[in-house]
XYZ file of C-alpha atoms in Angstrom:
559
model
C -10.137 181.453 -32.106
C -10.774 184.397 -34.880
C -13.108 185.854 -36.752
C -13.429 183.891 -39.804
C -13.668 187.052 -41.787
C -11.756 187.021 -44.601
C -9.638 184.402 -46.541
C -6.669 182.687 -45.005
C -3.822 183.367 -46.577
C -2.025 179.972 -46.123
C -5.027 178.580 -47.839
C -7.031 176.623 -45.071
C -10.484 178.323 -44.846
C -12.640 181.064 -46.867
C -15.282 183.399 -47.134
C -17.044 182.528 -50.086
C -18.554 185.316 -53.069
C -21.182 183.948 -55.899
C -20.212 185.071 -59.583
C -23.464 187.215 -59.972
C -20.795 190.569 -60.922
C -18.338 188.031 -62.173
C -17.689 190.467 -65.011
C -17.378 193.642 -63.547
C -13.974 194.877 -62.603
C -13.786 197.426 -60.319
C -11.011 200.315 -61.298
C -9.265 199.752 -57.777
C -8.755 195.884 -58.999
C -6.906 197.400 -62.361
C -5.055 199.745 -59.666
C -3.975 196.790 -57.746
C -2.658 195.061 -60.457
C -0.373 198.181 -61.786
C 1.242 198.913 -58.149
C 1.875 194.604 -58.525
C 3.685 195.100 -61.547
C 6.041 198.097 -60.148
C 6.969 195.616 -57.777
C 7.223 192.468 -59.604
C 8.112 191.879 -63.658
C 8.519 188.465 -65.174
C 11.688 187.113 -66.540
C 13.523 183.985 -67.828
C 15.468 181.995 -65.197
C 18.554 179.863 -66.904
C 20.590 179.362 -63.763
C 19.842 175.882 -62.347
C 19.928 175.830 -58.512
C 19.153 173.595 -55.574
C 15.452 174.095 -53.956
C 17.164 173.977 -50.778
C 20.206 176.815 -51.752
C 18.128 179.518 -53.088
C 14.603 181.475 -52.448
C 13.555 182.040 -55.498
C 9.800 183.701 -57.572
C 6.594 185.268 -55.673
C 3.270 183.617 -54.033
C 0.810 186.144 -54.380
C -2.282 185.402 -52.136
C -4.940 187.425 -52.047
C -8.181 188.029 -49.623
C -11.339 190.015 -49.351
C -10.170 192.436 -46.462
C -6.984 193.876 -45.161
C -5.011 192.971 -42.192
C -5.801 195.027 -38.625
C -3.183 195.322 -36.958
C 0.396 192.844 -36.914
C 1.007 192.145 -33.263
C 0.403 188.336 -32.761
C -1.649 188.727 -29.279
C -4.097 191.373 -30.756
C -4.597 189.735 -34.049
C -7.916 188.670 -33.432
C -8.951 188.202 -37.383
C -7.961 185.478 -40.073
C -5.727 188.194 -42.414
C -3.502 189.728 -39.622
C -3.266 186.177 -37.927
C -1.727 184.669 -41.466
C 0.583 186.959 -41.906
C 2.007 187.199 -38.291
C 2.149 183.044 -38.204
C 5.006 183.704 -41.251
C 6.917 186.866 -39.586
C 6.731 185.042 -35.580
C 7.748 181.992 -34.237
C 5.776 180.816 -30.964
C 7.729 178.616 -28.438
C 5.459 175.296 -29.825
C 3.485 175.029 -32.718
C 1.710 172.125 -34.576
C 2.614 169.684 -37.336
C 1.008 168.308 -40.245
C -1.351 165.774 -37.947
C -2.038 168.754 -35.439
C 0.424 167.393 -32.981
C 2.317 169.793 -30.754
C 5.765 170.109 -31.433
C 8.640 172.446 -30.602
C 9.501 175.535 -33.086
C 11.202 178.453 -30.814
C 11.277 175.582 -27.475
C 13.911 172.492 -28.058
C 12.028 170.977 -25.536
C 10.031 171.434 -22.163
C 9.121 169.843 -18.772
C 5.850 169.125 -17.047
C 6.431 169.367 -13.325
C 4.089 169.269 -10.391
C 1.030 167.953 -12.501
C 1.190 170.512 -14.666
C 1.719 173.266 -12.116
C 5.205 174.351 -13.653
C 6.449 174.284 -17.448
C 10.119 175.074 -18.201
C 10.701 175.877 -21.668
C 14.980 175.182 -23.052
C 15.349 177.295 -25.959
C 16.745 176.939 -29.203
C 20.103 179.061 -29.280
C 20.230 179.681 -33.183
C 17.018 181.707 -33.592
C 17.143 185.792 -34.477
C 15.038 188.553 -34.744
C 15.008 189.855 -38.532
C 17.386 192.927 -37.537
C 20.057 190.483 -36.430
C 19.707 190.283 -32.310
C 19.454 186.488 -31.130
C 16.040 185.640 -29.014
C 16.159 184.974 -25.525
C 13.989 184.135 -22.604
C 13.856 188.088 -21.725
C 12.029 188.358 -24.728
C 9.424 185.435 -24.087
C 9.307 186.817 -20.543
C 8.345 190.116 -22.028
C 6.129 188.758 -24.716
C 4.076 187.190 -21.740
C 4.135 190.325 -19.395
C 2.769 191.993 -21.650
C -0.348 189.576 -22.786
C -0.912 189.327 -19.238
C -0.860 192.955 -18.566
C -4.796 194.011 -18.471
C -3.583 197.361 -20.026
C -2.640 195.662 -23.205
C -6.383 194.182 -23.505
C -5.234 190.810 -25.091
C -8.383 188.848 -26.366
C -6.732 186.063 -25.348
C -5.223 186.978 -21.777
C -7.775 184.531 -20.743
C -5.875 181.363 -21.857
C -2.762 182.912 -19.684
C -4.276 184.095 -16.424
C -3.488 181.292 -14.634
C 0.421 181.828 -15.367
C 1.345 182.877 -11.472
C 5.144 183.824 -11.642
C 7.756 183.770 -14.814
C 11.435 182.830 -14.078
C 14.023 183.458 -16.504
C 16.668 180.527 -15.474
C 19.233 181.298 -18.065
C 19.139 183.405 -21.511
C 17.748 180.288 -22.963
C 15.593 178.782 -20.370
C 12.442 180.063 -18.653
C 9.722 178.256 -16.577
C 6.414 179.336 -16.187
C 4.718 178.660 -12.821
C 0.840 177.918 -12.795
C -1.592 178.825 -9.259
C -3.579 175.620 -11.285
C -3.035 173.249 -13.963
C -4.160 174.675 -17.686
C -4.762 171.317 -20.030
C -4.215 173.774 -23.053
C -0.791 175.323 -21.862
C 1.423 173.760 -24.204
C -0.592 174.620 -27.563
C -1.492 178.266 -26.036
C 2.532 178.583 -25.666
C 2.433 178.747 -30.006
C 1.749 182.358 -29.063
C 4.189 184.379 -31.663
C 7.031 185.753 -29.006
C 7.806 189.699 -29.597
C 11.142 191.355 -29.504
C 11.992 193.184 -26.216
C 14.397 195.053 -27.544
C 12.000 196.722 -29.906
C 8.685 196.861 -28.651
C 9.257 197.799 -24.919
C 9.520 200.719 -25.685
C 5.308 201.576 -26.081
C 2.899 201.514 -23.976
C 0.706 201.130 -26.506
C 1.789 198.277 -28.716
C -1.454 199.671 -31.274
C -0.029 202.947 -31.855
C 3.898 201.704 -32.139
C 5.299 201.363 -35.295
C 5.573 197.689 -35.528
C 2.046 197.538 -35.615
C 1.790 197.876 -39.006
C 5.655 196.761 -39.379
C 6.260 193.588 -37.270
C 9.610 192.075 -36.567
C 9.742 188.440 -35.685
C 12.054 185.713 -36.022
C 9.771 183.741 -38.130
C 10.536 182.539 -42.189
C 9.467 185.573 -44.041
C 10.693 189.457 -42.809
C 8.342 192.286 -43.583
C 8.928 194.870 -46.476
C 5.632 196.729 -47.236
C 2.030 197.359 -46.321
C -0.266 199.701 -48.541
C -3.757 199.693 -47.014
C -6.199 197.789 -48.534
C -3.820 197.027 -51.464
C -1.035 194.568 -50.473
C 1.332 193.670 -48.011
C 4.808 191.998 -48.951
C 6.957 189.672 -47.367
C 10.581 188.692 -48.235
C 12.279 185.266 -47.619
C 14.436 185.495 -44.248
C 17.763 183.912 -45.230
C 18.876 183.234 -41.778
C 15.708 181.013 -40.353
C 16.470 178.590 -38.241
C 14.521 175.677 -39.770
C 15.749 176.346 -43.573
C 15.778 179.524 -46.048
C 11.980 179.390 -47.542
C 11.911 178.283 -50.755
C 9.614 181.067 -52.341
C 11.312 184.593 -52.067
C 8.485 186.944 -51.671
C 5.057 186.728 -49.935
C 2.484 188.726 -51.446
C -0.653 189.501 -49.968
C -3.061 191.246 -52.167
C -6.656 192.719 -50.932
C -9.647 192.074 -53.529
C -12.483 192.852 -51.279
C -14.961 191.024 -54.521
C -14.296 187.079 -54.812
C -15.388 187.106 -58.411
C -12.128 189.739 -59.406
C -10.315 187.185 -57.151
C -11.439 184.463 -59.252
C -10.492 186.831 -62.834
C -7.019 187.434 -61.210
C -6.216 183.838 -60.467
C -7.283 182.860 -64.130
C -5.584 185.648 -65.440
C -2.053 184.637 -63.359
C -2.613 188.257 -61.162
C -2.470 186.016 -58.133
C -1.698 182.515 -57.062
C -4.257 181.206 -54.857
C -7.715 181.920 -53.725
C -10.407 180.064 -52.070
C -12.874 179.146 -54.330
C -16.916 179.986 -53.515
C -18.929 176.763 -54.355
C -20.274 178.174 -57.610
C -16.762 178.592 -58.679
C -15.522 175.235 -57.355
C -18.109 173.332 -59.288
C -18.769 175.388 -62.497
C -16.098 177.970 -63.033
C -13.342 175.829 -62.319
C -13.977 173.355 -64.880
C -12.820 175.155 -68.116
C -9.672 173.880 -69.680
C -7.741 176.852 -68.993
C -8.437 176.629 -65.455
C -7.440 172.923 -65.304
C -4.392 172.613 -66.512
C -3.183 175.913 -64.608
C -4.612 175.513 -61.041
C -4.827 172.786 -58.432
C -8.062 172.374 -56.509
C -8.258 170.870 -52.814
C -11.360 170.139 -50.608
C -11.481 169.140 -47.102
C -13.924 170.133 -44.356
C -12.487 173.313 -42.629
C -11.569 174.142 -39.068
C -14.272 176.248 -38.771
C -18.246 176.567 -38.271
C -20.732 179.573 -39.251
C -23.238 180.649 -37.233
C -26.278 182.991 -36.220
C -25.662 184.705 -33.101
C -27.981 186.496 -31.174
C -27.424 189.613 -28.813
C -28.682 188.375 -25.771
C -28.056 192.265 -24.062
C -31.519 192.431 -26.335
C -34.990 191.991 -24.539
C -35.664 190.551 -27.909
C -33.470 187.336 -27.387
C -33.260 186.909 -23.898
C -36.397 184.244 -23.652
C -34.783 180.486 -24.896
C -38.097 179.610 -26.431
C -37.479 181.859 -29.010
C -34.197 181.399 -29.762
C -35.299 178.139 -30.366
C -37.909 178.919 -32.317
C -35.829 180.518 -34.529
C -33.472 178.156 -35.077
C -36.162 175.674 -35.610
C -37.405 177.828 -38.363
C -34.053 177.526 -40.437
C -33.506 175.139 -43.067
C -30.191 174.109 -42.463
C -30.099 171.745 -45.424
C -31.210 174.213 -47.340
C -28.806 176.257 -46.888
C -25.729 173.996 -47.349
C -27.037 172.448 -51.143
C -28.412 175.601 -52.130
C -25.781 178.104 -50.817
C -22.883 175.840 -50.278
C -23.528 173.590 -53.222
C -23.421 170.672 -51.063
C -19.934 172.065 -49.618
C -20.832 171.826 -45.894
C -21.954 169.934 -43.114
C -24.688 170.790 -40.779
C -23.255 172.128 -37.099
C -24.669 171.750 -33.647
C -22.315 173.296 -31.160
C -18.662 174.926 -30.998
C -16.530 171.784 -31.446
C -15.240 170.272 -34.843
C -17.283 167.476 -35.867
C -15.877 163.663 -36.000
C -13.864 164.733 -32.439
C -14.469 163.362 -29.053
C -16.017 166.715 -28.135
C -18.598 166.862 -30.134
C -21.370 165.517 -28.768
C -23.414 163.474 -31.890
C -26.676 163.428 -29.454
C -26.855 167.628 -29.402
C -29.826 169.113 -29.956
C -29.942 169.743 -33.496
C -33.216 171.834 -34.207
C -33.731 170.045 -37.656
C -36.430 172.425 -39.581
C -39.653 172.438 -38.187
C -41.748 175.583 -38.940
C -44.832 174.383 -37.250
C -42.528 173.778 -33.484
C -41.226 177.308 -33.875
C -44.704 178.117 -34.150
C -45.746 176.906 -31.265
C -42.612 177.663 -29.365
C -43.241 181.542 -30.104
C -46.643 180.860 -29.312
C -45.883 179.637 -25.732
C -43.567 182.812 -25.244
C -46.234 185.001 -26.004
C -45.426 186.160 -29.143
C -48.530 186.399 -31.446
C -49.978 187.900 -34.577
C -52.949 189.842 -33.353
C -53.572 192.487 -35.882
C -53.159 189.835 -38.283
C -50.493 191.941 -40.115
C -48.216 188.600 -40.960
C -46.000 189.793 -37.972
C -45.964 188.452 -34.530
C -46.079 191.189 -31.168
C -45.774 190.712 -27.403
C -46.667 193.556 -25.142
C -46.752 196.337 -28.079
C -43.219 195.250 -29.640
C -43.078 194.063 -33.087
C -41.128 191.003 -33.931
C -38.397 192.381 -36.004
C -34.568 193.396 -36.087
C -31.781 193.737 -37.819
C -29.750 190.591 -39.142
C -25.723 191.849 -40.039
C -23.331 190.477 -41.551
C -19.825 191.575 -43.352
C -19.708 193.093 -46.377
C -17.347 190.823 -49.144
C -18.749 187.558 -48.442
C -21.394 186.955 -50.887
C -22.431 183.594 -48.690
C -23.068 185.051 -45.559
C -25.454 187.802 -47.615
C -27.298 184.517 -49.585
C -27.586 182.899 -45.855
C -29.427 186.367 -44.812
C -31.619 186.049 -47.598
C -32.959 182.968 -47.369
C -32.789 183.176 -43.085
C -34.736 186.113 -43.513
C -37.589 184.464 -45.927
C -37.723 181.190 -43.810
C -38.258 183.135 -40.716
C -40.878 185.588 -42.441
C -43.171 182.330 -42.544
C -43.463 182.192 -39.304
C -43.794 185.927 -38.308
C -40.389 187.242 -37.306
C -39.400 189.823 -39.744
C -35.056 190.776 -40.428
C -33.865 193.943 -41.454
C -30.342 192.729 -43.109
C -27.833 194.812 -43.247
C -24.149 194.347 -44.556
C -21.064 196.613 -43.336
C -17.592 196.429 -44.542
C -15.164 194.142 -42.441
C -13.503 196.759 -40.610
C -16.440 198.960 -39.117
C -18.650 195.487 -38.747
C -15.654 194.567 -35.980
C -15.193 197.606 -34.593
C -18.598 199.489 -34.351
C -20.936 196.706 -34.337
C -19.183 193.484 -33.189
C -16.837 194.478 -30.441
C -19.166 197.251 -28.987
C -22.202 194.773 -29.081
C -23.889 197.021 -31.158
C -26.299 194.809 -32.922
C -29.134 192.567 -32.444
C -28.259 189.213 -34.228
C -25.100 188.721 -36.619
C -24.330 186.308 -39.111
C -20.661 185.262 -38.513
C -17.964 181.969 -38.587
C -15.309 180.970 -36.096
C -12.402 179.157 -36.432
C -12.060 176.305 -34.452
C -8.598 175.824 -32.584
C -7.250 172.261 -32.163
C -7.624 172.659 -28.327
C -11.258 172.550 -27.133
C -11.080 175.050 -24.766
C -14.171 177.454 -24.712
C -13.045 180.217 -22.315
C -11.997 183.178 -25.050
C -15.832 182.844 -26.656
C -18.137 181.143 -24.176
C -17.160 182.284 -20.702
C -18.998 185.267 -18.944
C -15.644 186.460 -17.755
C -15.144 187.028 -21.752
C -18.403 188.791 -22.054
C -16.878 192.278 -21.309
C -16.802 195.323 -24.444
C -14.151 193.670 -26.795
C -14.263 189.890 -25.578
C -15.088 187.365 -27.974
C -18.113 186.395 -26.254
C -19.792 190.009 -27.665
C -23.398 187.837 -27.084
C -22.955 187.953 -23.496
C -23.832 184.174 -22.959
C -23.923 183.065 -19.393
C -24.175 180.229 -17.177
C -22.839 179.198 -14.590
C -23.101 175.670 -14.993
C -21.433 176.038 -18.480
C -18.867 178.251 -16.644
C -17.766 175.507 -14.093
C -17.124 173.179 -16.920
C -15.320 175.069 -18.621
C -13.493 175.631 -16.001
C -12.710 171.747 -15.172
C -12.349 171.302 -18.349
C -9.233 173.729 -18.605
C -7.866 171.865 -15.689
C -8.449 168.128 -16.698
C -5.696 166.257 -18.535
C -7.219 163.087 -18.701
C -8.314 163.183 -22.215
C -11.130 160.830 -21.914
C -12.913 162.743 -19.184
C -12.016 166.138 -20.667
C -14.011 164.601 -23.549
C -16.971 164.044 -21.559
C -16.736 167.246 -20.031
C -16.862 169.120 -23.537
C -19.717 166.747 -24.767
C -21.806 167.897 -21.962
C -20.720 171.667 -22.323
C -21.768 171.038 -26.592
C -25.387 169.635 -25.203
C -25.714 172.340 -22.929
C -25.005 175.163 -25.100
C -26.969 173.707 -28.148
C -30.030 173.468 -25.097
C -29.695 177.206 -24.332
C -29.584 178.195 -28.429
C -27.599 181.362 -28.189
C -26.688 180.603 -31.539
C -28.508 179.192 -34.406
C -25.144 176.628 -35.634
C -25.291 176.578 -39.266
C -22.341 174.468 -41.182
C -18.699 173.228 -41.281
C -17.760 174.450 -44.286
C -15.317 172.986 -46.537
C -12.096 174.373 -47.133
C -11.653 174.421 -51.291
C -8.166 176.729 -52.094
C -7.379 176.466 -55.189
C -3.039 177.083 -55.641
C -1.319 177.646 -59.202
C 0.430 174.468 -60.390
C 4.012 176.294 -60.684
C 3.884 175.623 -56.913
C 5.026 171.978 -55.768
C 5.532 170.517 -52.375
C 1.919 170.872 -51.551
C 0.850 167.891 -49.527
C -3.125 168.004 -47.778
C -2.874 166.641 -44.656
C -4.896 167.074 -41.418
C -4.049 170.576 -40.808
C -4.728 171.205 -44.383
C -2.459 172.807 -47.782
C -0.272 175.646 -45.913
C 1.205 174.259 -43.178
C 4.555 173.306 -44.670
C 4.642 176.412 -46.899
C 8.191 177.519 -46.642
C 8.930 173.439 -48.589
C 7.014 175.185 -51.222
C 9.144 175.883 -54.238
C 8.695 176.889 -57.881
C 10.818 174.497 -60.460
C 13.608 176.724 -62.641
C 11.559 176.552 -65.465
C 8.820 177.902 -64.490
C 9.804 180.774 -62.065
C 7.599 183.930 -62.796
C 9.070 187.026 -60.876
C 12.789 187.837 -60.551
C 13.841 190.472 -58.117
């Protein structure tokens, strides 16, 4: 799971901006676009060559905020996780229908009910400087998410890895104290060179932090904070050469420049608010430049409450207060009808999501009486509700750059104002939101989305062993009953009773209301038409982006 924070550069999900500064242009967007032409200038292509022979033009994505840090196991936000899935390889990954398949691993075994995995490499796969990958390197890779030290958000999905055996350079088996259902999809993990990084103890502070070396399709070349970051074409990777040359990732922190750019042909791809979806995108120009796709994303949004706060810690009024939001509201007025109301932390239409979750459909006059029943009451007849000399009020956050989220506050904030709860909102840029507010718990409720991996394991985000400073479960929800599940759950591979198992964690959860769920958005990137090979499918536009490719005739950039 990530923080769905900023836009996806392979396309899948966004954040979403209205157009209400649609026509002003910051200077740093005119900035961005000179230090993209010292890189890049257009030019005639006459030599005809094979897709499959030659990399050739530029894909220039673009996305509100900048990438943290490029380490696979620490990327714990949408922009540094996009870029590290195209510069590492993990030992599985998954194809177009979300099915696991091999991409560093030939193949594997499943011994002892699931107790030991042994992985057979593929022997034609390098690092970008040359050196070939082998197991040492997955055995370090794995050392060193499992090394506390390293404070990998994700250790959790690896603790129960017990002992690591490199058999030969290209096998490796991985011994389990208890069967992990998940194990095969958490192996997509993006592997690290040894050779390289060993040598830190602090992978943040090494070099290829910020300049990663992987074994994946595209090598790195540049990263100018909050500008761009470039990628180049790796001619050597093992599944085929990438058909499109250079990567470009370029930071517009307002949709509505995003939105001038892609018009304009500054960048390639963006995903569209619902505003711009509906309205913007139906000029002529815009048509018969620019493809538009819609499908319902792999993510949900959602209200989350601190639960650290005396405020929140009573369940009768966090269900009062997501009683007192309008859910469908929200979705046509915000979303334009792009959504889907959401009940719990599972994608809807699966067998884990339970359809009989409470759903807290609006009802101003329960959330009434729920508040009522906690004690919280308007006395001095001031239009706010108190309890023992406390005023019902706090602060709502959200990120800064995501004009949705900020309309959601608004209209969150009126709705609740009815029935006496009054929110402060308050909107910081990406970076300090996730590291001053977010990770240190250092708010009271947060507006905020999640992307939701094809594996329904909760641990990383619902577990109180993930409730610690810097978890992904920065609410600190806990319960034990919800803990033991999750817990069987990891361990069941029967798929119909892990399914019941996840239904009744989804019931549970929505019961306790540590979050108000909001929507499933829908995914709606829209990709210049010079690109071809784009074929939607379950796991949405970019999974098959290095088949991408840019006809002769209509190649943009030379280099």
């Amino acid at each position: 799971m990530k923080f769905l924070g900023k836009v996806n550069p392979k396309g899948s999900v966004s954040d979403c901006k209205n157009s209400k500064s649609f026509l002003k242009r910051p200077p740093f967007a005119v900035c961005a676009v000179v230090l993209f032409l010292v890189f890049f200038h257009p030019s005639i292509h006459n030599t005809i060559y094979a897709r499959t022979e030659i990399s050739r033009g530029a894909y220039v994505a673009s996305g509100i905020g900048d990438a943290r840090i490029l380490i696979p196991f620490l990327a714990d936000d949408s922009s540094s996780g996009s870029i590290c899935e195209l510069v590492y390889n993990g030992l599985t990954k998954t194809d177009k229908d979300l099915k696991i398949t091999g991409d560093l691993a030939e193949s594997w075994e499943v011994l002892e009910g699931g107790l030991k995995i042994v992985f057979h490499l593929r022997k034609d796969a390098k690092w970008h400087d040359g050196t070939s990958l082998t197991a040492s390197d997955v055995e370090f890779t794995y050392r060193t998410i499992l090394d506390p030290e390293t404070g990998c958000p994700y250790i959790s999905s690896y603790r129960d890895i017990e002992k690591i055996t490199v058999i030969d350079p290209y096998t490796i088996r991985f011994d389990y104290s208890r069967p992990y259902a998940p194990a095969l999809l958490k192996f997509g993990m993006g592997i690290i060179p040894e050779h390289l990084y060993s040598g830190f103890d602090d992978l943040r502070k090494s070099p290829y932090a910020r300049a990663p070396v992987g074994t994946g399709p595209y090598k790195f070349v540049k990263w100018q904070s909050g500008q761009f970051i470039i990628l180049k074409a790796n001619p050597d990777y093992y599944e085929h050469r990438p058909h499109i040359k250079r990567y470009v990732y370029r930071i517009i922190p307002d949709q509505a420049v995003q939105f001038l750019e892609l018009v304009a042909g500054g960048i390639d791809s963006m995903n569209l608010n619902p505003y711009q979806f509906h309205y913007r995108s139906e000029t002529r120009q815009f048509r018969e430049r620019i493809n538009k796709y819609s499908y319902l994303a792999h993510s949900y949004t959602y209200i989350g409450y601190n639960l650290e706060d005396p405020l929140f810690s009573d369940r009768k009024v966090r269900k009062a207060l997501s009683y007192a939001i309008n859910k469908k509201e929200i979705i046509e007025a915000v979303l334009l009808g792009l959504g889907e109301p959401c009940t719990g932390p599972f994608l809807k239409n699966t067998p884990y999501y339970a359809q009989d979750a409470a759903s807290y459909d609006y009802d101003p006059g329960k959330a009434r009486h729920l508040l009522k029943e906690a004690g919280w009451e308007d006395n001095d007849k001031d239009g706010v509700l108190e309890k023992d000399g406390r005023r019902f009020s706090f602060i709502l956050a959200t990120n800064q750059g995501n004009q949705v989220r900020e309309d959601i506050a608004t209209i969150v904030q009126r709705q609740w104002s009815s029935i006496g709860v009054r929110a402060e909102i308050q909107v910081v840029a990406w970076s300090a939101f996730i590291d001053q507010f977010v990770n240190k718990k250092n708010f009271q409720a947060t507006i905020l989305g999640w992307t939701l991996p094809i594996d329904p394991d909760l641990y990383a985000v619902w577990h109180s062993d993930s409730a610690e400073p810097g978890g992904l479960n920065f609410i600190s929800y806990s319960d034990k009953s919800v803990d033991r599940l999750i817990e069987e759950g990891r361990r069941q591979f029967d798929k119909q009773e892990r399914a019941r198992i996840y239904r009744k964690i989804h019931r549970m959860i929505a019961e306790d209301a540590p979050y108000t769920f909001l929507y499933f958005p829908h995914a709606t990137p829209a990709v210049n038409k010079r690109f071809k090979g784009i074929i939607p499918a379950p796991a949405g536009i970019g999974y098959n982006f290095i088949d991408w490719y840019v006809p002769e005739d209509e190649v943009k950039y030379d280099f």
